[in-house]
């Protein structure tokens, strides 16, 4: 179980990817993957910033509506 991924496994996977997608398509795939990961990280950062933001302690009470006669 310890030798699940040996170096020749990675070489075989790389060869299969090059044969399947072709050499010209690989940079486009890498770029798309990088942009996707960057977008995911930015989204997660926005969520953690929102959670860690201190809560507004000054609550605003709404004015009661005046009745129309």
PDB file of C-alpha atoms in Angstrom:
ATOM      1  CA  UNK A   1       0.000   0.000   0.000  1.00  0.00           C
ATOM      2  CA  UNK A   2       2.970   2.309   0.566  1.00  0.00           C
ATOM      3  CA  UNK A   3       4.048   2.209  -3.085  1.00  0.00           C
ATOM      4  CA  UNK A   4       0.755   3.406  -4.529  1.00  0.00           C
ATOM      5  CA  UNK A   5       2.251   6.203  -6.638  1.00  0.00           C
ATOM      6  CA  UNK A   6       5.715   5.450  -7.875  1.00  0.00           C
ATOM      7  CA  UNK A   7       7.512   7.791 -10.291  1.00  0.00           C
ATOM      8  CA  UNK A   8       6.744   5.579 -13.275  1.00  0.00           C
ATOM      9  CA  UNK A   9       3.011   5.875 -12.479  1.00  0.00           C
ATOM     10  CA  UNK A  10       3.243   9.648 -12.864  1.00  0.00           C
ATOM     11  CA  UNK A  11       5.225   9.274 -16.092  1.00  0.00           C
ATOM     12  CA  UNK A  12       2.578   6.951 -17.525  1.00  0.00           C
ATOM     13  CA  UNK A  13      -0.204   9.359 -16.529  1.00  0.00           C
ATOM     14  CA  UNK A  14       1.688  12.240 -18.184  1.00  0.00           C
ATOM     15  CA  UNK A  15       2.134  10.238 -21.400  1.00  0.00           C
ATOM     16  CA  UNK A  16      -1.559   9.329 -21.475  1.00  0.00           C
ATOM     17  CA  UNK A  17      -2.556  12.976 -20.927  1.00  0.00           C
ATOM     18  CA  UNK A  18      -0.272  14.173 -23.746  1.00  0.00           C
ATOM     19  CA  UNK A  19      -1.618  11.511 -26.107  1.00  0.00           C
ATOM     20  CA  UNK A  20      -5.229  12.180 -25.156  1.00  0.00           C
ATOM     21  CA  UNK A  21      -5.191  16.006 -25.203  1.00  0.00           C
ATOM     22  CA  UNK A  22      -2.198  16.741 -27.417  1.00  0.00           C
ATOM     23  CA  UNK A  23       0.730  19.028 -26.733  1.00  0.00           C
ATOM     24  CA  UNK A  24      -1.001  22.204 -27.921  1.00  0.00           C
ATOM     25  CA  UNK A  25      -4.018  21.790 -25.666  1.00  0.00           C
ATOM     26  CA  UNK A  26      -2.082  21.286 -22.408  1.00  0.00           C
ATOM     27  CA  UNK A  27      -1.198  24.976 -21.786  1.00  0.00           C
ATOM     28  CA  UNK A  28      -4.851  25.910 -22.270  1.00  0.00           C
ATOM     29  CA  UNK A  29      -5.919  23.231 -19.804  1.00  0.00           C
ATOM     30  CA  UNK A  30      -3.335  24.410 -17.280  1.00  0.00           C
ATOM     31  CA  UNK A  31      -4.435  28.015 -17.680  1.00  0.00           C
ATOM     32  CA  UNK A  32      -8.084  27.095 -17.196  1.00  0.00           C
ATOM     33  CA  UNK A  33      -7.276  25.017 -14.141  1.00  0.00           C
ATOM     34  CA  UNK A  34      -5.202  27.836 -12.644  1.00  0.00           C
ATOM     35  CA  UNK A  35      -7.937  30.401 -13.230  1.00  0.00           C
ATOM     36  CA  UNK A  36     -10.497  28.087 -11.684  1.00  0.00           C
ATOM     37  CA  UNK A  37      -8.386  27.525  -8.590  1.00  0.00           C
ATOM     38  CA  UNK A  38      -7.698  31.254  -8.291  1.00  0.00           C
ATOM     39  CA  UNK A  39     -11.415  32.013  -8.487  1.00  0.00           C
ATOM     40  CA  UNK A  40     -12.168  29.375  -5.866  1.00  0.00           C
ATOM     41  CA  UNK A  41      -9.522  30.781  -3.512  1.00  0.00           C
ATOM     42  CA  UNK A  42     -10.823  34.334  -4.000  1.00  0.00           C
ATOM     43  CA  UNK A  43     -14.342  33.149  -3.248  1.00  0.00           C
ATOM     44  CA  UNK A  44     -13.233  31.345  -0.115  1.00  0.00           C
ATOM     45  CA  UNK A  45     -11.261  34.403   1.001  1.00  0.00           C
ATOM     46  CA  UNK A  46     -14.378  36.531   0.624  1.00  0.00           C
ATOM     47  CA  UNK A  47     -16.362  34.107   2.768  1.00  0.00           C
ATOM     48  CA  UNK A  48     -13.733  33.973   5.521  1.00  0.00           C
ATOM     49  CA  UNK A  49     -13.381  37.774   5.478  1.00  0.00           C
ATOM     50  CA  UNK A  50     -17.148  38.091   5.874  1.00  0.00           C
ATOM     51  CA  UNK A  51     -17.196  35.617   8.766  1.00  0.00           C
ATOM     52  CA  UNK A  52     -14.245  37.247  10.537  1.00  0.00           C
ATOM     53  CA  UNK A  53     -15.600  40.782  10.093  1.00  0.00           C
ATOM     54  CA  UNK A  54     -16.677  42.288  13.417  1.00  0.00           C
ATOM     55  CA  UNK A  55     -20.408  42.625  13.809  1.00  0.00           C
ATOM     56  CA  UNK A  56     -22.000  46.062  13.725  1.00  0.00           C
ATOM     57  CA  UNK A  57     -22.831  46.878  17.352  1.00  0.00           C
ATOM     58  CA  UNK A  58     -24.908  49.944  16.532  1.00  0.00           C
ATOM     59  CA  UNK A  59     -28.282  48.541  15.682  1.00  0.00           C
ATOM     60  CA  UNK A  60     -30.584  50.899  13.858  1.00  0.00           C
ATOM     61  CA  UNK A  61     -34.180  50.790  14.967  1.00  0.00           C
ATOM     62  CA  UNK A  62     -36.690  51.607  12.271  1.00  0.00           C
ATOM     63  CA  UNK A  63     -38.994  54.560  12.790  1.00  0.00           C
ATOM     64  CA  UNK A  64     -42.630  53.652  13.274  1.00  0.00           C
ATOM     65  CA  UNK A  65     -44.766  54.556  10.295  1.00  0.00           C
ATOM     66  CA  UNK A  66     -47.213  57.378  10.831  1.00  0.00           C
ATOM     67  CA  UNK A  67     -50.788  56.401  10.241  1.00  0.00           C
ATOM     68  CA  UNK A  68     -52.457  58.067   7.300  1.00  0.00           C
ATOM     69  CA  UNK A  69     -55.837  59.636   8.091  1.00  0.00           C
TER      70      UNK A  69
END
